[in-house]
mmCIF file of C-alpha atoms and ligand atoms in Angstrom:
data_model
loop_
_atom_site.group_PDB
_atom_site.id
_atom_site.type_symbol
_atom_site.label_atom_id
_atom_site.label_comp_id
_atom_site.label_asym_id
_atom_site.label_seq_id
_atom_site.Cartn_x
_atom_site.Cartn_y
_atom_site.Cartn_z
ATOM 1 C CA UNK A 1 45.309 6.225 13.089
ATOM 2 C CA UNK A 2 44.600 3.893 16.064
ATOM 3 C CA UNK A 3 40.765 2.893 15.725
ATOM 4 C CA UNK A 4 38.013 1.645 18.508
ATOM 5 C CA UNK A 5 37.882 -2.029 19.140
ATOM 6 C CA UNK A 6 33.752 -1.293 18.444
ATOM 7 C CA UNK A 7 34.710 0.137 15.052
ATOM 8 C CA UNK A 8 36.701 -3.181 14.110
ATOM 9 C CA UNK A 9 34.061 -5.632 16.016
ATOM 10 C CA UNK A 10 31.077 -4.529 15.743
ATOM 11 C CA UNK A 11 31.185 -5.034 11.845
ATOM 12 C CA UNK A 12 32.966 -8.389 12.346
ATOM 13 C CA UNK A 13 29.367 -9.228 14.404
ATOM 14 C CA UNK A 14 27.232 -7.860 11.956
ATOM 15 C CA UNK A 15 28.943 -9.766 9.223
ATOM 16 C CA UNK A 16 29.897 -12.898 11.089
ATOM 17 C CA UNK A 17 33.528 -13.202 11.066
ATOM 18 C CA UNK A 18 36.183 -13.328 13.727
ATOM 19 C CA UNK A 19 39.323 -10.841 13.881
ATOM 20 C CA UNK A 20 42.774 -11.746 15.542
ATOM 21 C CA UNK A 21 43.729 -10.093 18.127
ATOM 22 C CA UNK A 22 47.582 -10.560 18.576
ATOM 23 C CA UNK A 23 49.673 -10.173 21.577
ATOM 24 C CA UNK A 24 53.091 -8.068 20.726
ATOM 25 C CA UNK A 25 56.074 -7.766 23.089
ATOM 26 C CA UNK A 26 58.549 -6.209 20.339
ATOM 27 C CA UNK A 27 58.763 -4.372 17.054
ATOM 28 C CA UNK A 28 59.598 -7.942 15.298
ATOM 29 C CA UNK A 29 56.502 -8.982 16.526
ATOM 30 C CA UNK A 30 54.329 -5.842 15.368
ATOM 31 C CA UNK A 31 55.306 -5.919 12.438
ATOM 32 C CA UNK A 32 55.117 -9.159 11.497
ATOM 33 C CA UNK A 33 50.990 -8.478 12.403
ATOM 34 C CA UNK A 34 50.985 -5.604 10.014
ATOM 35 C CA UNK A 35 52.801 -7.269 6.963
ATOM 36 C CA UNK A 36 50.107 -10.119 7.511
ATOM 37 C CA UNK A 37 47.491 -7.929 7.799
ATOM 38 C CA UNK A 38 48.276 -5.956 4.432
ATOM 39 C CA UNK A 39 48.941 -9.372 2.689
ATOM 40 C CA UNK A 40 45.726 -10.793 3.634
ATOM 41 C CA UNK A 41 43.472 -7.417 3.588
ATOM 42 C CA UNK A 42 42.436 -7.754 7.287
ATOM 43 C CA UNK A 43 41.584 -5.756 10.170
ATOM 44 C CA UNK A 44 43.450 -6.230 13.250
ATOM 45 C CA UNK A 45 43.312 -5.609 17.028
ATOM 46 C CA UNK A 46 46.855 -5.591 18.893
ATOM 47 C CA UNK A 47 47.402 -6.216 22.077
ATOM 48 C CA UNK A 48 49.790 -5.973 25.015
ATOM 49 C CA UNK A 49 49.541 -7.317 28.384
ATOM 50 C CA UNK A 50 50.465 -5.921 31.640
ATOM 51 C CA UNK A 51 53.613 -7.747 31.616
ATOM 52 C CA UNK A 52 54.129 -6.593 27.581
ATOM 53 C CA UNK A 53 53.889 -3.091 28.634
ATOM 54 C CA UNK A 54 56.000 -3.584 32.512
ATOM 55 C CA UNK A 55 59.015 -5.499 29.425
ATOM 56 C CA UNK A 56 58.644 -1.968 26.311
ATOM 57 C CA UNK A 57 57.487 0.698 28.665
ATOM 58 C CA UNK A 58 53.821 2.229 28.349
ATOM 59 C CA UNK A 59 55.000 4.901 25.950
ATOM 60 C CA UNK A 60 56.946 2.130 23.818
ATOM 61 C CA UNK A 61 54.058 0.085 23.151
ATOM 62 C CA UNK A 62 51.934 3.108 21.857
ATOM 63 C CA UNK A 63 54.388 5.150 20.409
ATOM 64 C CA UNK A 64 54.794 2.022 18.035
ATOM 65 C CA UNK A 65 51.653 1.162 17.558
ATOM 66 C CA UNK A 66 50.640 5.070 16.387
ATOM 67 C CA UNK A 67 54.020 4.502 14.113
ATOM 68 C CA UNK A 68 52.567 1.388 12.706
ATOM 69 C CA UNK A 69 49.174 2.602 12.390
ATOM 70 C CA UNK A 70 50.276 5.760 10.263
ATOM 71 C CA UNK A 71 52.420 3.639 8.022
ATOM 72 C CA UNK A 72 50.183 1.317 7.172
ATOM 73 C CA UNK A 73 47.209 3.508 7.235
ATOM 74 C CA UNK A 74 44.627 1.520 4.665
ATOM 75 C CA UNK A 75 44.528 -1.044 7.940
ATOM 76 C CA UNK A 76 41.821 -0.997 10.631
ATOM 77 C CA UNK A 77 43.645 -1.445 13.512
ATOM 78 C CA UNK A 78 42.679 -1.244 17.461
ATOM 79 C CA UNK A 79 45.510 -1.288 20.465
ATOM 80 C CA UNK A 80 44.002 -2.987 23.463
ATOM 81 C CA UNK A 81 45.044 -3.544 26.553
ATOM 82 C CA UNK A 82 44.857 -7.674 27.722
ATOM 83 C CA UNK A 83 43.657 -8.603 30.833
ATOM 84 C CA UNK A 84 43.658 -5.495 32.976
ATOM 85 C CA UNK A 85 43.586 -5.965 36.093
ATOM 86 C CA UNK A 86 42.314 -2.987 38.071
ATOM 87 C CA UNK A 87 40.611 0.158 37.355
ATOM 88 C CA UNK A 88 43.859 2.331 37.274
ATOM 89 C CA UNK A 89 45.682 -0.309 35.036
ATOM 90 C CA UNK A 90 42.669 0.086 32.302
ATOM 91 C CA UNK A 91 42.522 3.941 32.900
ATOM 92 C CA UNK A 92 46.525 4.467 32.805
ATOM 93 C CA UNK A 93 46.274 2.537 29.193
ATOM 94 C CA UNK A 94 43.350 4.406 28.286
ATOM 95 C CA UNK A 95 45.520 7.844 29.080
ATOM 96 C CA UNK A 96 48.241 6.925 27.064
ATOM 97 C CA UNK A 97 46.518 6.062 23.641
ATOM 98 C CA UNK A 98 44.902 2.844 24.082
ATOM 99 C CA UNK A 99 41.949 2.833 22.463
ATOM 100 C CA UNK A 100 40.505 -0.545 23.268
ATOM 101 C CA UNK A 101 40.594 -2.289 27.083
ATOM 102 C CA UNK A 102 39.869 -5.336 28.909
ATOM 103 C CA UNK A 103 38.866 -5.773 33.085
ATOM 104 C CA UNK A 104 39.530 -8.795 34.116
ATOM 105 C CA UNK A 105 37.379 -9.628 36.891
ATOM 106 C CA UNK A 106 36.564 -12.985 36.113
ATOM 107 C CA UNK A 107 37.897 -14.359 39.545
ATOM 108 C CA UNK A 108 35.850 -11.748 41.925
ATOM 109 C CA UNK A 109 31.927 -13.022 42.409
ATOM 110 C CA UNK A 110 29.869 -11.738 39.730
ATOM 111 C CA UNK A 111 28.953 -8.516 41.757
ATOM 112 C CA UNK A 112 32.087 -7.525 42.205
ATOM 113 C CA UNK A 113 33.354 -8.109 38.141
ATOM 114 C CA UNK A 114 30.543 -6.325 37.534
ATOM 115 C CA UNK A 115 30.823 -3.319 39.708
ATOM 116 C CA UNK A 116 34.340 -2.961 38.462
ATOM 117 C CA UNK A 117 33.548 -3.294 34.950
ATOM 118 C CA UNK A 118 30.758 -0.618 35.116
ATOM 119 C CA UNK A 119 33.424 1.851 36.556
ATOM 120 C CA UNK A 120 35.999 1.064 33.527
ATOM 121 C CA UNK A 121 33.039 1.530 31.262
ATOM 122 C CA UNK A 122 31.780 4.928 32.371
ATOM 123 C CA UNK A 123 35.554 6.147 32.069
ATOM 124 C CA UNK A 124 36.201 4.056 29.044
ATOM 125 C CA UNK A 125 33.010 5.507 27.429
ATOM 126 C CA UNK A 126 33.750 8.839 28.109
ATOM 127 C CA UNK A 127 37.092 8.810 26.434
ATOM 128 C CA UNK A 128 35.130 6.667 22.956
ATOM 129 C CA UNK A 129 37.625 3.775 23.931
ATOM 130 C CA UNK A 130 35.646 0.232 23.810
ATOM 131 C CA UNK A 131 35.559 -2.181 26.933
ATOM 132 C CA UNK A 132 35.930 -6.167 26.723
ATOM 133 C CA UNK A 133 34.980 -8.595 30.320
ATOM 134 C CA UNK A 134 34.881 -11.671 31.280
ATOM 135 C CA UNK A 135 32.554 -14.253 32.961
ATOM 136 C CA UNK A 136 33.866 -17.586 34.082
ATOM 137 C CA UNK A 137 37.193 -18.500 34.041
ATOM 138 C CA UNK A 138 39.820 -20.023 31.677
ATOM 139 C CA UNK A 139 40.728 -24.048 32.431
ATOM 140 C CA UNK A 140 44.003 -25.385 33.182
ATOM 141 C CA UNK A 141 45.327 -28.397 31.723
ATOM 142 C CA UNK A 142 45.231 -29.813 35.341
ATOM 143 C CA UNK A 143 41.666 -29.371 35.416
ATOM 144 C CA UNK A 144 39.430 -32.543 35.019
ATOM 145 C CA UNK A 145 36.312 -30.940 34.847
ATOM 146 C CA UNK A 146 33.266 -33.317 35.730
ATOM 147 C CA UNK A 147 29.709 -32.137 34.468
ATOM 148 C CA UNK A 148 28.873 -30.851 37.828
ATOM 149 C CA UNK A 149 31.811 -28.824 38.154
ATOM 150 C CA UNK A 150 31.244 -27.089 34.443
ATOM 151 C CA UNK A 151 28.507 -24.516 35.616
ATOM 152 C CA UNK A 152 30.509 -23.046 38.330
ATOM 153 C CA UNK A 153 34.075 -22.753 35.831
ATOM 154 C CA UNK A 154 32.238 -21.556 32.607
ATOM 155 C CA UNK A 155 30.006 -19.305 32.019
ATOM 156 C CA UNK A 156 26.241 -18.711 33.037
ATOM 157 C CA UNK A 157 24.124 -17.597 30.039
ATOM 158 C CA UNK A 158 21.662 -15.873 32.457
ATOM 159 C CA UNK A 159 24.214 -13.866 33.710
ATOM 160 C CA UNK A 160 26.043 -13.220 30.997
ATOM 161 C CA UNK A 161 22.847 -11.910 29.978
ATOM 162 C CA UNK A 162 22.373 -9.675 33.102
ATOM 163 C CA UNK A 163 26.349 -8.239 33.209
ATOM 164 C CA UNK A 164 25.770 -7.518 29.914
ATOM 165 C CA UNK A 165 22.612 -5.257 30.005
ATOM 166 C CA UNK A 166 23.443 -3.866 33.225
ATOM 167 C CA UNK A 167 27.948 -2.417 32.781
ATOM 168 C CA UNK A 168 27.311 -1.733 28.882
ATOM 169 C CA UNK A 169 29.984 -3.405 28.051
ATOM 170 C CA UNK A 170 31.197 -3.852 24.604
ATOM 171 C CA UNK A 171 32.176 -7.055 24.141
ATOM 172 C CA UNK A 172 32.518 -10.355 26.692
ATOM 173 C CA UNK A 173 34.417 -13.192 26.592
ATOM 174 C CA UNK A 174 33.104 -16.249 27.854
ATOM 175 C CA UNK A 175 34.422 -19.465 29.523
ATOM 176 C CA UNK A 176 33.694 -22.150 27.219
ATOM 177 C CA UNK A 177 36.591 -24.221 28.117
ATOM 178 C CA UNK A 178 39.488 -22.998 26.477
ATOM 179 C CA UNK A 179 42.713 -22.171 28.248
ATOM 180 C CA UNK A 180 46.011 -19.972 27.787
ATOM 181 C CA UNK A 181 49.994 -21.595 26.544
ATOM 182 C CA UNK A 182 50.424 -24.580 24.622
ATOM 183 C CA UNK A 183 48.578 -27.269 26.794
ATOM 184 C CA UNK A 184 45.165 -27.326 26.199
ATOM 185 C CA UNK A 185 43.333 -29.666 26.427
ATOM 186 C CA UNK A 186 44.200 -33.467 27.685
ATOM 187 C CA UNK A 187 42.357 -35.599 25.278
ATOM 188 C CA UNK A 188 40.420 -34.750 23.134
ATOM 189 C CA UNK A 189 40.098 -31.074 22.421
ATOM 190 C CA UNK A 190 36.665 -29.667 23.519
ATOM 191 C CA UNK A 191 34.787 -26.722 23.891
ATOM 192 C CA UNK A 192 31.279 -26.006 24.501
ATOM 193 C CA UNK A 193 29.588 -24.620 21.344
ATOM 194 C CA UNK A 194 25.679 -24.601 22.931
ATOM 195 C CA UNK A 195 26.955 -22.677 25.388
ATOM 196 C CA UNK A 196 28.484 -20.383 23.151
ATOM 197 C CA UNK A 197 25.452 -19.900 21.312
ATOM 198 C CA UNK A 198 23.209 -19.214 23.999
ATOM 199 C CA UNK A 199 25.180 -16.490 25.283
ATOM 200 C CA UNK A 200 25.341 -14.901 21.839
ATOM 201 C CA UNK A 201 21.229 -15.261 21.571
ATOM 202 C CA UNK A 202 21.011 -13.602 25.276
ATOM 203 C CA UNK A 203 23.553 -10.337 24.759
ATOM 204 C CA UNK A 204 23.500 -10.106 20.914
ATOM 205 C CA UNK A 205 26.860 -8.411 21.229
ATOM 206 C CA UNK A 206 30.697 -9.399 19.497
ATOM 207 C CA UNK A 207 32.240 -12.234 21.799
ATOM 208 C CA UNK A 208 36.081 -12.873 22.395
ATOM 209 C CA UNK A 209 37.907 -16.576 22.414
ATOM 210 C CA UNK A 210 40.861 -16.471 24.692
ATOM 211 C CA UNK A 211 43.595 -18.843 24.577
ATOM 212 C CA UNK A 212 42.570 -19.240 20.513
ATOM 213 C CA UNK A 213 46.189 -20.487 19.673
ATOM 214 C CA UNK A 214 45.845 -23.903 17.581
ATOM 215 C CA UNK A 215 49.867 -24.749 16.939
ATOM 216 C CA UNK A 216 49.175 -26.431 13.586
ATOM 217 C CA UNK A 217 51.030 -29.351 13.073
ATOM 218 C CA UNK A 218 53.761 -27.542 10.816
ATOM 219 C CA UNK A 219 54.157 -24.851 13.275
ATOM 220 C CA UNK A 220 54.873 -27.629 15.874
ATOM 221 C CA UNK A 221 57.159 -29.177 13.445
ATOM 222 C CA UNK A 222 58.986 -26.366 12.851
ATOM 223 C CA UNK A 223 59.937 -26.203 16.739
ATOM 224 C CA UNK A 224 60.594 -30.073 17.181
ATOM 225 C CA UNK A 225 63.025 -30.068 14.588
ATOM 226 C CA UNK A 226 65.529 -27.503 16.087
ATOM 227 C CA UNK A 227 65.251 -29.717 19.268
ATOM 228 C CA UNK A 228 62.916 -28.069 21.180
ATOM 229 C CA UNK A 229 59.983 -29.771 23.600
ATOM 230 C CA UNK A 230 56.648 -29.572 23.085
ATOM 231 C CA UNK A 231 55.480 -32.660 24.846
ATOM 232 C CA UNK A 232 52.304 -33.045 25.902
ATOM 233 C CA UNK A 233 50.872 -29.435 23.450
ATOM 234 C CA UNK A 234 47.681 -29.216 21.990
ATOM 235 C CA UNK A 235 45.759 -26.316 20.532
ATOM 236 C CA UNK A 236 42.309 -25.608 19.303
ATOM 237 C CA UNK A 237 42.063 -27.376 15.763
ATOM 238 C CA UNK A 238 40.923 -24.454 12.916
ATOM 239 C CA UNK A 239 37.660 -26.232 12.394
ATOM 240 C CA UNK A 240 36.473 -25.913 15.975
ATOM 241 C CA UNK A 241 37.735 -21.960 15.330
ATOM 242 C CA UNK A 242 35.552 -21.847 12.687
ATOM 243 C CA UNK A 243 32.944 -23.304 14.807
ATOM 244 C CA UNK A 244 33.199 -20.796 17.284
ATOM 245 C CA UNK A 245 33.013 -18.096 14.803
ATOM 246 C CA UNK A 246 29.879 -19.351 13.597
ATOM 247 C CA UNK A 247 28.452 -19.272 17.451
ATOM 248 C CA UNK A 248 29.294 -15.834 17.762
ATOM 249 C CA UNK A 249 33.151 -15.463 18.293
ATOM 250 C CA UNK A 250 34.487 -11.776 16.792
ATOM 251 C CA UNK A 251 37.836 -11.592 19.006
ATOM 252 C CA UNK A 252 39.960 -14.284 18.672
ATOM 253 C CA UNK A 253 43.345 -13.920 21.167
ATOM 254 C CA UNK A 254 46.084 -15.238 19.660
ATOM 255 C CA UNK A 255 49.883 -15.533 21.062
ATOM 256 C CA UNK A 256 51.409 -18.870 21.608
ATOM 257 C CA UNK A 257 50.869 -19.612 17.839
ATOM 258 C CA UNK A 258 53.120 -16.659 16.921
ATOM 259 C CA UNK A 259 55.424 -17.046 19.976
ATOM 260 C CA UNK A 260 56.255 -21.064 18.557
ATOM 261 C CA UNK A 261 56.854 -19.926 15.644
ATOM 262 C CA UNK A 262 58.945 -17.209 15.700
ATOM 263 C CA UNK A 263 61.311 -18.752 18.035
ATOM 264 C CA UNK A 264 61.673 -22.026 16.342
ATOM 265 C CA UNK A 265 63.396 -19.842 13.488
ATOM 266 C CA UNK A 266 65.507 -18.269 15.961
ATOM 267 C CA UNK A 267 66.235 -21.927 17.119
ATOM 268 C CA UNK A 268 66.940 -22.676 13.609
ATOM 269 C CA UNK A 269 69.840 -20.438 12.578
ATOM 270 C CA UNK A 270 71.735 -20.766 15.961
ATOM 271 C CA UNK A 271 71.577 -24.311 14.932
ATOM 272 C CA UNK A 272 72.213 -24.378 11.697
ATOM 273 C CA UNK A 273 75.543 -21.224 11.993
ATOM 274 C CA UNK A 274 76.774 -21.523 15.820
ATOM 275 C CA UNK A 275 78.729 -18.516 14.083
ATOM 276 C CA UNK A 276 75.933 -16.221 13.912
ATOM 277 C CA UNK A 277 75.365 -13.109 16.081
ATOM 278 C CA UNK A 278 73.815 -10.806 14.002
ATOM 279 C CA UNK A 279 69.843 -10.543 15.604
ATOM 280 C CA UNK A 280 68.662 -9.431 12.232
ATOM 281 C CA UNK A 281 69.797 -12.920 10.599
ATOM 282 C CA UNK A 282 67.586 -14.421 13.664
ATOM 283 C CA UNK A 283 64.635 -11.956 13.345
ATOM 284 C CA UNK A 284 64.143 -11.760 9.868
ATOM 285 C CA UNK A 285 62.954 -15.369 8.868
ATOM 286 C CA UNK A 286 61.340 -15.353 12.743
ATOM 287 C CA UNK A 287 58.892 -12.472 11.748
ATOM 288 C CA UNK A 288 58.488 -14.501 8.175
ATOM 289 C CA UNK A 289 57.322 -17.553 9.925
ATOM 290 C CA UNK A 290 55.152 -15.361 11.984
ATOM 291 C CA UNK A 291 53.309 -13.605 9.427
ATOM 292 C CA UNK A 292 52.799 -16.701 7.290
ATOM 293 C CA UNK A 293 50.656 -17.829 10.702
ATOM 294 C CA UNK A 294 49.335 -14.880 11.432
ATOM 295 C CA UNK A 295 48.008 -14.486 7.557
ATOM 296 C CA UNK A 296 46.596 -17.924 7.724
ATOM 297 C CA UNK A 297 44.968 -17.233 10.506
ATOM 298 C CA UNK A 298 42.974 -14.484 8.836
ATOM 299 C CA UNK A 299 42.070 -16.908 6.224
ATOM 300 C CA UNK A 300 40.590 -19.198 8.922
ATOM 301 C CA UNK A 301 38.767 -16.242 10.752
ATOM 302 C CA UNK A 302 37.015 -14.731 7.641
ATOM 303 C CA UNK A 303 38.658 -11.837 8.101
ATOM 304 C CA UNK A 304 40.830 -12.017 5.386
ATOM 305 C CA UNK A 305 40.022 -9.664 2.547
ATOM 306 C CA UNK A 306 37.377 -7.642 4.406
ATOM 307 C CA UNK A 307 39.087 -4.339 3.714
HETATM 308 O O1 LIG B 1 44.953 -13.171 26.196
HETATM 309 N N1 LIG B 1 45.779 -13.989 25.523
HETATM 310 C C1 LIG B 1 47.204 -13.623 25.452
HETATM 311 C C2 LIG B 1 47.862 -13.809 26.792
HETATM 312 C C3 LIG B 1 49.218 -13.108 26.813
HETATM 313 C C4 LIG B 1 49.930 -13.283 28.134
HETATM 314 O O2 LIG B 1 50.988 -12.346 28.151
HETATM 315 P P1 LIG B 1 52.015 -12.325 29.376
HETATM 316 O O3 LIG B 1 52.901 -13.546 29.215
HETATM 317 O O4 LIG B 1 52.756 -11.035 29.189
HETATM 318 O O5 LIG B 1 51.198 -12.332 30.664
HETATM 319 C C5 LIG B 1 45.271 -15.132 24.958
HETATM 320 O O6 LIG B 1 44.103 -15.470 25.183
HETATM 321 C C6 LIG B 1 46.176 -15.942 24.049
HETATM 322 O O7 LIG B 1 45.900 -17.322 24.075
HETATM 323 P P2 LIG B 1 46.959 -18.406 23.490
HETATM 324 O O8 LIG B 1 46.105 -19.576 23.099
HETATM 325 O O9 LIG B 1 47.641 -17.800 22.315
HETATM 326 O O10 LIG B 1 47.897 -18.752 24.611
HETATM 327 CA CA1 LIG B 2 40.136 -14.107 33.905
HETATM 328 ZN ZN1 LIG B 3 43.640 -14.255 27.344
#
């Protein structure tokens, strides 16, 4: 059975560990989450965008997530919805078995996010499905951000602090200078940890790193070598995961990571048998490659073993 997201987090806070949360646009991609999360003993939380659930259909996503759930039924697991973006979005995914959302109103002025949020949470609430925000906003790779400029793109502490006490919202995910896809960061990869920490002092509540994909070297490797192009990718390195996790970080989005790597195996056997057209010769190492991320991952998180 589908779980909370506070069921899964709020122990993850208590205990101080972070949990994946993995984007799925397929079955291949499900269950190459679940195998890795009964290999490694974790709890999970899967997620589907809007665009995840526009591609399977609303009833697709959750009719295979309930599957998944049953099946593997020792497994905490959570289906949230990523980056909603309106009330009805969060409220149709909350009707149809969701039992985790997110409102993302990081772009409106803080009033606004947090009128909005407050109205998912009261209906959210109602229904015992758990609520994730955000404050501040996600950086490009095109953005050069000066120390002037960093208070108005990440978050504010004090009102992280203030959004927090007044929506009741279960969990927040702040700005901290991480970014979505496989360009990162332009030099050196950076993200700021004080910040991190103070928020997690001022709302004592479990935190969420977005754009959390790290493409390890061997995962990049594994793409480069069926001729693909990665030019220019970085990720966030484990350590500074870790890092984050120690600052407060439960929810860790992940989906680039497992996107590389699956399709680099689909990239290798149309290379290696131009002859091949059977998908499940193409899906079958793909979700292998997946899970041996996704399981690592775990490791990394301290969520490994925790069930
Ligand atoms: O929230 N996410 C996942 C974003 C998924 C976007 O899905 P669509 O293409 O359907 O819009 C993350 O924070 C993942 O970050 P990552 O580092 O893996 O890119
Ligand atoms: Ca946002
Ligand atoms: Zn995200």
């Amino acid at each position: 059975m589908l779980v909370s997201g506070n069921e899964i987090l709020q122990k993850a806070h208590k205990e101080g560990y972070g949990v994946g949360a993995f984007n799925f646009v397929n079955f291949e991609m499900l269950h190459a989450i679940f195998m890795a999360a009964d290999e490694a003993k974790s709890p999970i939380i899967i997620q589907a965008s809007e665009g995840a659930i526009k591609y399977l259909g609303i009833d697709m996503v959750v009719g295979m997530a309930q599957v998944m759930a049953k099946r593997y039924a020792h497994i905490p697991v959570a289906l949230h919805l990523d980056h909603g973006t309106s009330f009805e979005s969060c409220q149709r995914a909350i009707d149809s078995g969701f039992t985790s959302v997110m409102i993302d109103a990081s772009h409106h002025p803080f009033a606004e996010n947090l009128e909005l949020t407050s109205k998912v949470v009261a209906y959210a609430h109602s229904k015992g499905v758990s609520v994730e925000a955000e404050l501040g906003r996600l950086m490009g790779i095109e953005d050069n951000i000066s120390v002037d400029e960093k208070d108005a793109v990440l978050i504010n502490p004090d009102e992280a602090e203030e959004f927090v006490a007044k929506s009741k919202v279960d969990f927040l995910a702040p700005a901290i200078g991480t970014s979505h896809g496989a360009f990162k960061f332009k030099g050196e990869p950076k993200l700021d940890f004080a910040r991190l920490q103070e928020v997690k002092a001022r709302t004592n509540i479990p935190l969420v790193l977005h754009g959390a994909s790290a493409i390890p070297e061997y995962v990049r490797e594994s793409f480069l070598s069926t001729g693909g192009d990665l030019k220019g990718s970085k990720g966030v390195p484990f350590a500074f995961l870790q890092e984050a996790v120690k600052g407060g970080i439960n929810k860790v989005n992940t989906d680039t990571d497992l996107r590389i790597a699956f399709m680099a195996q689909v990239r290798k056997v149309a290379n290696d048998d131009p002859t091949q057209f059977d998908l499940r010769k193409f899906f079958t190492p793909a979700m292998e490659a997946m899970r041996h991320v996704i399981s690592e991952r775990m490791r990394v998180l301290g969520s490994a073993g925790k069930i």
